[in-house]
XYZ file of C-alpha atoms in Angstrom:
654
model
C 226.512 -30.198 54.207
C 226.197 -32.811 51.469
C 227.090 -32.505 47.827
C 224.787 -32.830 44.799
C 222.762 -36.043 44.652
C 223.937 -38.804 42.323
C 221.995 -41.777 41.021
C 223.416 -45.215 41.596
C 223.101 -47.555 38.548
C 220.668 -50.385 39.127
C 221.564 -54.051 38.562
C 220.168 -57.460 39.096
C 222.080 -57.687 42.330
C 220.488 -54.435 43.523
C 217.023 -55.694 42.719
C 217.753 -58.907 44.514
C 218.912 -56.912 47.512
C 215.731 -54.877 47.451
C 213.548 -57.971 47.617
C 212.130 -59.271 50.809
C 215.061 -60.964 52.525
C 215.981 -62.675 55.739
C 214.980 -61.189 59.055
C 217.293 -58.466 60.433
C 219.309 -59.064 63.529
C 217.332 -58.251 66.623
C 217.958 -54.852 68.261
C 217.425 -54.471 71.956
C 214.987 -51.680 72.724
C 216.548 -51.071 76.132
C 220.230 -51.501 75.534
C 220.381 -50.486 71.853
C 223.118 -52.986 71.196
C 222.825 -55.810 68.727
C 222.367 -59.029 70.633
C 223.386 -62.250 68.931
C 220.901 -65.035 69.207
C 222.503 -68.146 70.626
C 222.095 -71.235 68.550
C 220.096 -73.969 70.184
C 221.533 -77.416 69.682
C 219.021 -80.193 69.457
C 219.957 -83.517 70.910
C 219.757 -86.154 68.139
C 217.588 -89.148 68.747
C 219.405 -92.394 69.041
C 219.255 -94.495 65.914
C 217.371 -97.742 66.010
C 219.580 -100.649 66.644
C 217.856 -103.151 64.344
C 216.769 -102.782 60.606
C 213.070 -102.914 59.662
C 211.609 -106.349 59.121
C 211.940 -107.874 55.648
C 208.171 -108.240 55.415
C 207.689 -104.441 55.770
C 210.355 -103.722 53.133
C 208.784 -106.060 50.573
C 205.357 -104.555 51.239
C 206.772 -101.071 50.698
C 208.398 -102.097 47.389
C 205.183 -103.720 46.194
C 203.129 -100.641 46.985
C 205.727 -98.484 45.259
C 205.494 -100.542 42.057
C 201.679 -100.419 42.157
C 201.563 -96.668 42.587
C 204.219 -96.185 39.904
C 202.156 -98.256 37.475
C 199.030 -96.280 38.364
C 200.871 -93.022 37.843
C 202.074 -94.156 34.407
C 198.542 -95.218 33.458
C 197.198 -91.848 34.592
C 199.880 -89.996 32.589
C 199.076 -92.050 29.482
C 195.363 -91.367 29.815
C 195.909 -87.663 30.313
C 198.239 -87.542 27.293
C 195.654 -89.380 25.183
C 192.994 -86.909 26.273
C 195.279 -84.013 25.373
C 196.105 -85.496 21.955
C 192.419 -86.216 21.294
C 191.502 -82.674 22.260
C 194.154 -81.269 19.958
C 192.947 -83.489 17.104
C 189.384 -82.237 17.615
C 190.373 -78.604 18.080
C 192.772 -78.464 15.134
C 190.094 -79.000 12.413
C 187.955 -76.324 14.027
C 190.854 -73.874 14.094
C 191.753 -74.766 10.510
C 188.137 -74.263 9.424
C 187.984 -70.921 11.255
C 191.257 -69.792 9.641
C 190.087 -70.782 6.151
C 186.752 -69.049 6.750
C 188.534 -65.860 7.753
C 190.824 -66.043 4.713
C 187.874 -66.659 2.396
C 185.993 -63.787 4.013
C 189.095 -61.594 3.684
C 189.435 -62.355 -0.034
C 185.759 -62.076 -0.956
C 184.474 -59.208 1.224
C 185.720 -55.672 0.732
C 183.640 -54.534 3.715
C 185.190 -57.117 6.059
C 188.700 -56.324 4.800
C 188.237 -52.569 5.238
C 186.731 -52.782 8.741
C 189.322 -55.293 9.956
C 192.194 -53.241 8.534
C 190.808 -50.091 10.170
C 190.491 -51.862 13.526
C 194.023 -53.255 13.342
C 195.495 -49.868 12.435
C 193.460 -48.167 15.177
C 194.540 -50.699 17.809
C 198.185 -50.354 16.751
C 198.015 -46.570 16.810
C 196.347 -46.432 20.224
C 198.786 -48.976 21.632
C 201.744 -46.861 20.511
C 200.203 -43.588 21.713
C 199.029 -45.155 24.981
C 202.439 -46.651 25.703
C 204.103 -43.305 24.987
C 201.681 -41.361 27.186
C 201.940 -43.907 30.002
C 205.722 -43.761 29.879
C 205.743 -39.964 29.912
C 203.284 -39.773 32.801
C 205.236 -42.368 34.790
C 208.510 -40.550 34.134
C 207.038 -37.177 35.161
C 205.562 -38.611 38.351
C 208.853 -40.272 39.227
C 210.890 -37.146 38.552
C 208.516 -35.100 40.674
C 208.758 -37.557 43.584
C 212.537 -37.775 43.157
C 212.949 -34.005 43.344
C 210.884 -33.910 46.542
C 212.893 -36.797 47.998
C 216.189 -35.028 47.216
C 215.091 -31.787 48.838
C 213.667 -33.410 51.944
C 216.670 -35.726 52.327
C 219.136 -32.828 52.285
C 217.171 -31.002 54.917
C 216.619 -34.001 57.209
C 220.204 -35.266 56.968
C 221.450 -31.793 57.869
C 219.127 -31.744 60.889
C 220.352 -35.173 62.024
C 224.008 -34.221 61.639
C 223.500 -30.955 63.530
C 221.758 -32.830 66.337
C 224.575 -35.383 66.586
C 227.242 -32.674 66.516
C 225.621 -30.679 69.311
C 224.815 -33.645 71.574
C 226.452 -33.709 75.057
C 225.858 -37.311 76.125
C 228.335 -39.722 77.639
C 226.381 -42.711 78.953
C 224.867 -45.555 76.971
C 221.208 -44.888 77.760
C 221.509 -41.231 76.791
C 223.147 -42.127 73.485
C 220.443 -44.652 72.640
C 217.677 -42.208 73.601
C 219.223 -39.413 71.527
C 219.611 -41.588 68.424
C 216.093 -42.984 68.781
C 214.505 -39.547 69.196
C 216.491 -38.047 66.323
C 215.649 -40.829 63.870
C 212.001 -40.946 64.963
C 211.756 -37.267 64.094
C 213.036 -38.068 60.638
C 210.556 -40.925 60.163
C 206.965 -40.308 59.137
C 205.191 -38.423 56.399
C 207.024 -35.753 54.548
C 205.384 -32.984 52.598
C 203.904 -35.456 50.079
C 205.687 -38.823 50.336
C 205.714 -41.165 53.300
C 209.264 -41.721 54.576
C 211.126 -44.526 56.390
C 214.773 -44.863 57.444
C 217.568 -47.401 57.810
C 220.461 -46.467 60.108
C 223.549 -48.697 59.852
C 227.107 -48.353 61.120
C 229.661 -48.182 58.344
C 231.559 -51.494 58.218
C 235.328 -51.918 58.469
C 236.076 -48.961 60.777
C 237.833 -48.867 64.112
C 235.305 -49.284 66.913
C 235.409 -46.242 69.226
C 235.084 -46.439 73.003
C 231.529 -45.048 73.222
C 229.948 -46.931 70.245
C 226.675 -48.227 71.666
C 224.449 -48.091 68.504
C 225.067 -50.482 65.548
C 221.869 -50.334 63.481
C 218.283 -49.197 63.618
C 215.396 -49.198 61.107
C 211.707 -48.360 60.994
C 208.879 -50.843 60.458
C 211.130 -53.863 60.905
C 213.117 -52.982 57.804
C 216.652 -54.241 57.383
C 219.649 -53.042 55.497
C 218.929 -55.783 52.938
C 216.302 -53.555 51.264
C 219.102 -51.183 50.295
C 220.710 -52.090 46.934
C 224.372 -53.108 47.356
C 225.437 -50.579 44.693
C 223.860 -47.769 46.679
C 225.607 -48.868 49.901
C 228.934 -49.071 48.106
C 228.481 -45.606 46.597
C 227.527 -44.101 49.984
C 230.445 -45.763 51.767
C 232.931 -44.487 49.171
C 231.303 -41.126 48.404
C 232.010 -39.240 51.588
C 229.543 -36.413 52.050
C 227.883 -36.892 48.639
C 224.260 -37.961 48.413
C 223.119 -40.890 46.273
C 219.776 -42.457 45.365
C 218.478 -45.649 43.799
C 215.136 -47.243 43.052
C 214.205 -50.109 45.327
C 211.377 -52.205 46.730
C 210.602 -52.730 50.401
C 208.067 -54.927 52.188
C 204.997 -53.452 53.822
C 202.779 -56.123 55.284
C 202.216 -58.794 52.626
C 203.166 -56.671 49.617
C 206.246 -55.121 48.115
C 206.051 -51.418 47.397
C 208.192 -49.349 45.045
C 210.322 -46.648 46.570
C 213.352 -44.378 46.342
C 216.256 -44.895 48.732
C 218.422 -41.803 49.359
C 221.696 -42.471 51.198
C 224.139 -40.211 53.136
C 226.955 -40.586 55.675
C 226.599 -39.044 59.148
C 228.994 -39.183 62.104
C 228.287 -39.536 65.790
C 230.874 -39.781 68.540
C 233.576 -40.464 65.948
C 231.665 -43.292 64.275
C 230.478 -43.068 60.647
C 226.916 -44.218 60.009
C 224.978 -44.851 56.776
C 221.610 -43.120 56.887
C 219.103 -44.155 54.219
C 215.766 -42.415 53.852
C 213.267 -44.585 51.943
C 210.368 -42.777 50.269
C 207.204 -44.732 49.497
C 205.986 -44.404 45.852
C 202.889 -46.558 46.313
C 200.509 -43.618 45.930
C 202.269 -42.537 42.731
C 202.059 -46.117 41.431
C 198.335 -46.264 42.192
C 197.833 -42.938 40.421
C 199.763 -44.246 37.423
C 197.685 -47.469 37.377
C 194.454 -45.481 37.434
C 195.669 -43.269 34.592
C 196.693 -46.334 32.556
C 193.327 -47.998 33.162
C 191.565 -44.860 31.987
C 193.798 -44.701 28.903
C 193.214 -48.334 27.951
C 189.476 -48.191 28.631
C 189.147 -44.994 26.618
C 191.294 -46.445 23.835
C 189.187 -49.617 23.685
C 185.967 -47.590 23.560
C 187.433 -45.342 20.868
C 188.594 -48.352 18.818
C 185.094 -49.821 18.967
C 183.633 -46.490 17.907
C 186.101 -46.257 15.013
C 185.215 -49.832 13.982
C 181.505 -49.013 14.057
C 182.067 -45.841 12.035
C 184.229 -47.711 9.504
C 181.595 -50.443 9.208
C 178.801 -47.895 8.670
C 180.730 -45.856 6.101
C 182.043 -48.938 4.287
C 178.619 -50.513 4.214
C 177.110 -47.393 2.648
C 179.813 -47.425 -0.036
C 180.198 -51.165 -0.592
C 176.512 -52.139 -0.511
C 175.720 -50.483 -3.884
C 178.838 -52.105 -5.364
C 177.763 -55.520 -4.042
C 174.271 -54.935 -5.379
C 175.745 -53.991 -8.760
C 177.836 -57.193 -8.749
C 174.733 -59.306 -8.018
C 172.736 -57.559 -10.734
C 175.566 -57.961 -13.246
C 175.776 -61.697 -12.451
C 172.052 -62.027 -13.072
C 172.403 -60.109 -16.334
C 175.223 -62.433 -17.366
C 172.971 -65.402 -16.529
C 170.344 -64.123 -18.963
C 168.021 -62.245 -16.579
C 168.105 -59.080 -18.658
C 165.227 -57.442 -16.778
C 167.284 -57.009 -13.563
C 168.071 -53.412 -12.536
C 169.769 -51.619 -9.644
C 167.819 -49.697 -7.013
C 168.753 -46.001 -7.282
C 168.430 -43.753 -4.206
C 169.523 -40.135 -3.922
C 171.551 -37.999 -6.281
C 175.135 -38.704 -5.184
C 177.927 -40.447 -7.090
C 176.655 -43.907 -6.191
C 173.162 -42.998 -7.399
C 174.582 -41.715 -10.692
C 176.576 -44.939 -11.002
C 173.389 -46.957 -10.467
C 171.486 -44.887 -13.044
C 174.304 -45.315 -15.575
C 174.403 -49.043 -14.863
C 170.652 -49.356 -15.426
C 170.903 -47.372 -18.663
C 173.716 -49.646 -19.852
C 171.711 -52.745 -18.903
C 168.661 -51.456 -20.789
C 170.762 -50.730 -23.862
C 172.385 -54.163 -23.705
C 169.009 -55.826 -23.253
C 167.651 -54.057 -26.306
C 170.664 -54.960 -28.434
C 170.736 -58.559 -27.215
C 167.027 -58.888 -27.890
C 167.484 -57.522 -31.383
C 170.427 -59.808 -32.042
C 168.543 -62.796 -30.653
C 165.545 -61.979 -32.817
C 167.756 -61.530 -35.864
C 169.572 -64.772 -35.106
C 166.301 -66.641 -34.749
C 165.093 -65.160 -38.037
C 168.311 -66.197 -39.744
C 168.162 -69.687 -38.292
C 164.534 -70.025 -39.278
C 165.331 -68.667 -42.738
C 168.191 -71.151 -43.242
C 166.092 -74.015 -41.945
C 163.054 -73.067 -44.038
C 165.113 -72.518 -47.183
C 166.909 -75.813 -46.653
C 163.648 -77.669 -46.202
C 162.060 -75.933 -49.151
C 165.025 -76.717 -51.386
C 165.013 -80.419 -50.630
C 161.962 -81.186 -52.799
C 163.081 -79.404 -56.013
C 166.643 -80.581 -55.383
C 165.441 -84.176 -55.230
C 163.688 -83.699 -58.565
C 166.765 -82.062 -60.097
C 168.949 -84.840 -58.729
C 166.741 -87.533 -60.222
C 166.887 -85.762 -63.596
C 170.650 -85.373 -63.300
C 171.041 -89.064 -62.534
C 168.984 -89.946 -65.625
C 171.120 -87.702 -67.801
C 174.317 -89.000 -66.161
C 173.313 -92.609 -66.835
C 172.553 -91.804 -70.508
C 175.656 -89.639 -71.057
C 177.241 -92.212 -73.384
C 174.521 -91.548 -75.951
C 175.287 -87.792 -76.010
C 177.827 -85.931 -78.017
C 181.019 -84.989 -76.121
C 179.781 -81.511 -75.139
C 176.452 -82.714 -73.757
C 178.162 -85.660 -72.103
C 180.495 -83.285 -70.258
C 177.541 -81.124 -69.286
C 175.665 -84.108 -67.883
C 178.704 -85.102 -65.796
C 179.144 -81.545 -64.456
C 175.463 -81.305 -63.639
C 175.507 -84.601 -61.757
C 178.585 -83.736 -59.660
C 177.413 -80.206 -58.839
C 173.997 -81.505 -57.807
C 175.806 -83.961 -55.505
C 177.749 -81.073 -53.981
C 174.581 -79.061 -53.658
C 172.953 -81.994 -51.892
C 175.907 -82.252 -49.471
C 175.857 -78.497 -48.804
C 172.151 -78.589 -48.126
C 172.591 -81.450 -45.646
C 175.329 -79.506 -43.873
C 173.137 -76.410 -43.649
C 170.314 -78.442 -42.161
C 172.691 -79.936 -39.589
C 174.064 -76.491 -38.699
C 170.533 -75.160 -38.269
C 169.818 -77.998 -35.819
C 172.890 -77.087 -33.775
C 171.941 -73.400 -33.747
C 168.395 -74.193 -32.693
C 169.614 -76.522 -29.917
C 167.699 -79.422 -31.425
C 170.709 -81.710 -31.815
C 170.396 -84.752 -29.532
C 173.164 -87.170 -28.620
C 172.235 -90.831 -29.091
C 175.101 -92.421 -27.148
C 175.645 -96.120 -26.581
C 178.733 -98.257 -25.763
C 180.626 -99.264 -28.904
C 184.140 -100.181 -29.912
C 185.758 -97.142 -31.487
C 187.925 -99.331 -33.738
C 184.801 -100.433 -35.613
C 184.008 -96.794 -36.404
C 187.614 -96.105 -37.445
C 187.708 -99.167 -39.719
C 184.430 -98.113 -41.341
C 185.826 -94.608 -41.957
C 189.095 -95.946 -43.414
C 187.215 -98.365 -45.676
C 184.941 -95.577 -46.898
C 187.915 -93.295 -47.650
C 189.856 -96.004 -49.480
C 188.798 -94.828 -52.995
C 189.815 -91.250 -52.202
C 193.146 -92.463 -50.777
C 193.749 -94.488 -53.926
C 192.907 -91.461 -56.066
C 195.439 -89.278 -54.222
C 198.001 -92.062 -53.884
C 198.181 -91.784 -50.095
C 198.584 -94.674 -47.698
C 196.475 -94.692 -44.542
C 198.220 -96.293 -41.553
C 196.545 -97.109 -38.252
C 198.656 -97.062 -35.061
C 197.270 -98.273 -31.740
C 198.358 -99.965 -28.529
C 194.991 -101.496 -27.612
C 192.945 -103.895 -29.679
C 189.583 -102.728 -28.377
C 188.392 -99.507 -26.701
C 184.730 -99.283 -25.740
C 183.381 -95.737 -25.631
C 179.914 -94.382 -24.836
C 179.341 -92.333 -27.999
C 177.036 -91.505 -30.863
C 178.690 -93.621 -33.558
C 176.991 -91.713 -36.410
C 178.447 -88.388 -35.279
C 181.910 -89.823 -34.479
C 181.917 -91.461 -37.934
C 181.149 -88.066 -39.487
C 183.930 -86.351 -37.449
C 186.594 -88.880 -38.390
C 185.464 -88.965 -42.050
C 185.855 -85.172 -42.284
C 189.313 -85.309 -40.660
C 190.524 -88.153 -42.862
C 189.179 -86.660 -46.122
C 190.778 -83.299 -45.292
C 194.080 -85.053 -44.562
C 193.904 -86.917 -47.871
C 193.062 -83.738 -49.757
C 195.955 -81.767 -48.259
C 198.420 -84.655 -47.795
C 199.914 -84.369 -51.309
C 200.066 -88.123 -51.757
C 202.115 -88.798 -48.607
C 201.132 -91.339 -45.911
C 198.330 -90.493 -43.513
C 198.767 -91.743 -39.935
C 195.763 -92.444 -37.735
C 196.776 -92.975 -34.066
C 194.545 -94.249 -31.265
C 195.295 -94.317 -27.522
C 193.350 -94.309 -24.271
C 193.896 -93.676 -20.575
C 191.652 -94.231 -17.552
C 189.124 -91.513 -18.481
C 189.512 -90.616 -22.188
C 190.293 -91.911 -25.668
C 192.066 -89.931 -28.382
C 192.231 -90.306 -32.168
C 194.687 -88.210 -34.161
C 194.843 -87.863 -37.961
C 198.277 -86.773 -39.166
C 199.199 -85.745 -42.687
C 202.542 -84.596 -44.132
C 201.205 -82.190 -46.735
C 201.236 -78.436 -47.123
C 200.433 -77.783 -43.437
C 199.095 -74.564 -42.001
C 200.225 -71.740 -39.769
C 199.252 -71.200 -36.141
C 196.773 -68.478 -37.103
C 195.155 -70.757 -39.673
C 194.934 -73.586 -37.112
C 193.048 -71.211 -34.784
C 190.415 -70.511 -37.497
C 190.167 -73.916 -39.087
C 186.880 -74.712 -37.284
C 185.139 -71.490 -38.380
C 182.196 -71.798 -40.750
C 182.859 -71.337 -44.478
C 186.560 -70.712 -43.830
C 189.250 -72.072 -46.130
C 193.005 -71.661 -45.751
C 193.392 -71.087 -49.512
C 190.179 -69.842 -51.185
C 191.794 -70.212 -54.603
C 192.514 -73.924 -54.056
C 190.596 -76.315 -56.287
C 187.518 -77.740 -54.565
C 187.385 -81.472 -55.127
C 186.372 -83.598 -52.166
C 185.200 -80.672 -50.028
C 184.402 -77.059 -50.485
C 181.518 -75.863 -48.333
C 183.738 -75.082 -45.330
C 181.165 -76.538 -42.937
C 182.625 -80.004 -42.350
C 185.032 -79.068 -39.544
C 182.448 -76.724 -37.983
C 179.960 -79.597 -37.807
C 182.731 -81.848 -36.426
C 183.423 -79.300 -33.685
C 179.722 -79.158 -32.770
C 179.520 -82.974 -32.697
C 182.562 -83.051 -30.406
C 180.988 -80.470 -28.128
C 177.905 -82.661 -27.782
C 180.182 -85.450 -26.507
C 181.894 -83.046 -24.031
C 185.167 -83.719 -25.851
C 188.075 -81.847 -27.423
C 188.785 -81.282 -31.120
C 192.120 -79.536 -31.655
C 194.370 -78.781 -34.595
C 198.085 -78.281 -35.071
C 199.969 -77.345 -38.208
C 203.262 -76.134 -39.576
C 203.968 -74.887 -43.050
C 205.668 -77.608 -45.092
C 205.414 -80.176 -42.272
C 201.746 -81.103 -42.453
C 198.902 -80.945 -39.937
C 197.598 -82.973 -37.029
C 193.981 -83.086 -35.823
C 193.281 -84.675 -32.449
C 189.856 -85.837 -31.259
C 189.602 -86.584 -27.499
C 186.429 -88.122 -26.052
C 185.499 -89.182 -22.504
C 185.074 -92.925 -22.134
C 181.739 -92.459 -20.364
C 178.952 -90.092 -21.261
C 179.022 -87.006 -19.064
C 182.632 -87.615 -18.012
C 185.380 -85.006 -17.957
C 188.794 -85.057 -19.599
C 191.868 -84.292 -17.512
C 194.483 -84.856 -20.207
C 194.598 -86.358 -23.667
C 196.341 -89.704 -24.219
C 197.995 -88.385 -27.408
C 200.234 -85.450 -28.133
C 198.830 -82.633 -30.227
C 202.295 -81.786 -31.496
C 203.372 -84.815 -33.581
C 206.219 -86.890 -32.233
C 207.900 -87.108 -35.647
C 208.583 -83.336 -35.726
C 211.709 -82.024 -34.026
C 210.923 -78.971 -31.860
C 213.478 -76.787 -30.065
C 214.060 -78.340 -26.654
C 211.780 -81.325 -27.311
C 212.479 -84.554 -25.460
C 213.292 -87.824 -27.149
C 210.666 -89.565 -25.047
C 208.021 -88.322 -27.491
C 209.024 -90.963 -30.040
C 206.997 -94.125 -29.416
C 207.107 -97.533 -31.073
C 204.062 -98.459 -33.162
C 202.549 -101.790 -32.118
C 200.168 -102.268 -35.039
C 199.477 -100.435 -38.310
C 197.147 -100.730 -41.235
C 197.610 -99.790 -44.864
C 194.952 -98.341 -47.161
C 192.221 -98.928 -44.687
C 193.149 -102.523 -43.786
C 194.151 -102.867 -40.115
C 195.910 -106.147 -40.706
C 199.554 -105.135 -40.919
C 201.914 -107.219 -38.838
C 204.104 -106.040 -36.002
C 207.211 -106.378 -38.158
C 205.772 -103.806 -40.559
C 205.131 -101.495 -37.653
C 208.750 -101.709 -36.541
C 209.805 -100.159 -39.835
C 207.915 -96.942 -38.977
C 208.736 -96.204 -35.347
C 207.802 -92.542 -35.557
C 204.252 -92.872 -36.847
C 202.683 -94.271 -33.715
C 200.926 -92.839 -30.769
C 202.512 -91.264 -27.764
C 201.366 -90.012 -24.434
C 201.252 -86.373 -23.592
C 199.287 -83.683 -21.850
C 196.600 -81.630 -23.463
C 197.692 -78.163 -24.477
């Protein structure tokens, strides 16, 4: 009897032993004794007495160099082809990857379907691997239990046969062993069985030991893992098993090797019964193929279902996005197509109702705006004729004011100045009406911007003298040609300079000019009362004044900066303002050098360099290379050195 079966741990050495190895020693069918094969010694040929001719050796070396060179050329050509292929494939792969990323970001349908497919594939892979492992384990355990039961029974039968044998001659012993082992070999109840019969090594050889080893189907003891042999040799009557592989024809098949010790005529033998698991492996492969095929079909079905459901949900949303884009572009008549009575249909109906309401309101507002613009334009045009008459009369009275008494003289002066302001306000209203109606046209031509600046400074000289302010011009270049409408740029700079003089409280006004490769900037800096950040954000609104109670002298309509902003917009430029209470204000005009160009950054800082900010860098302070005083750009460089903080600097646009 044998004890309970024990599994032998597998190792790399065991697997190597189970592989197809060297041929087993030959066993004589008649004698049953292992016969050593005598080694045949080949007689070596006598070596040649003389070396090869020198001519043959040089020819061989020459051919070797030629073929080596050809091989190197071939390797270089192949490597160039590989590199060229990679260079051509890489842009395609990069384009495909970017296309997928763009599709992923912009398509909810694509993202949902792809995510569903990835999750489905991952889930089926995990479930399939688990099921395959469980099925394989159950099949193996079933085959192992059968192998254990059959091995116990067959080993007991072999041992009983050996114990009851009454044979004394060699031929009888060989015949008995052969017949007994042949009875063990063959098909069991379910699993096909083979055997390996091997004498236990390192034991005293008895007198009647005529059988050393025997195996079925030309198997050898090498198919038995060494760990299993060691366990059987040291385990006595215990039974052990191990997984192995054995050759059958041109293939290796999986199997289970069950080992026991049996004795015959005082000699211990290792008896291994090898059970073929090829049928179980084929069954497992078929089950796995069915699982993977079914999983693939199910994943495709899930992808199709996800695509159909997502399309039904996303299509109305995409349609709504397209319709909303058209509405934003001004196509107010666009509406969504409503089908059914579900949530999406109610969303479409609500969207259409909202679009209709917006269209009605926008139409009303547009009509009202057109009426207002037409009203302002008509009133302005109608007022020009009587205003001209009133102005002529006011000029006559103003010229004859010295002949009036003091009260009438003062009245004539007030009438003349107010008519002038009325005339200016009317001109501003007409200009605003042109902007609102889209009738303003840019008449751009190349011109030196310093000519426009000099004209503005000369025109503002009387106002500067009245306020006691000095106008200083700071610039690095002597000439900057810009494609611009000089009339509109003159009006912008005149508004900025007059506002700076009005709010500068008699302190110097600095005009800075700088240019880079794509833009030119002009900043007008005053050191007067300044303004807060909120006031700087509203300074370009129409009819807005920072202090409504402030006396209106040079300005007062509140339209000058609004018109300047519209003129700047026509040039595709920037007009920005900065201010701080008690530190003054800075207005920066940035224009592209060429008509239709774009501005990347402004050549001048919006925040003045002469103001210390928390964390500001000292690099903001630039040396002035040329300044002008009271509108005269003729100051020398030595004068500029006395005011190093009033010049232009370079900085990014806010």
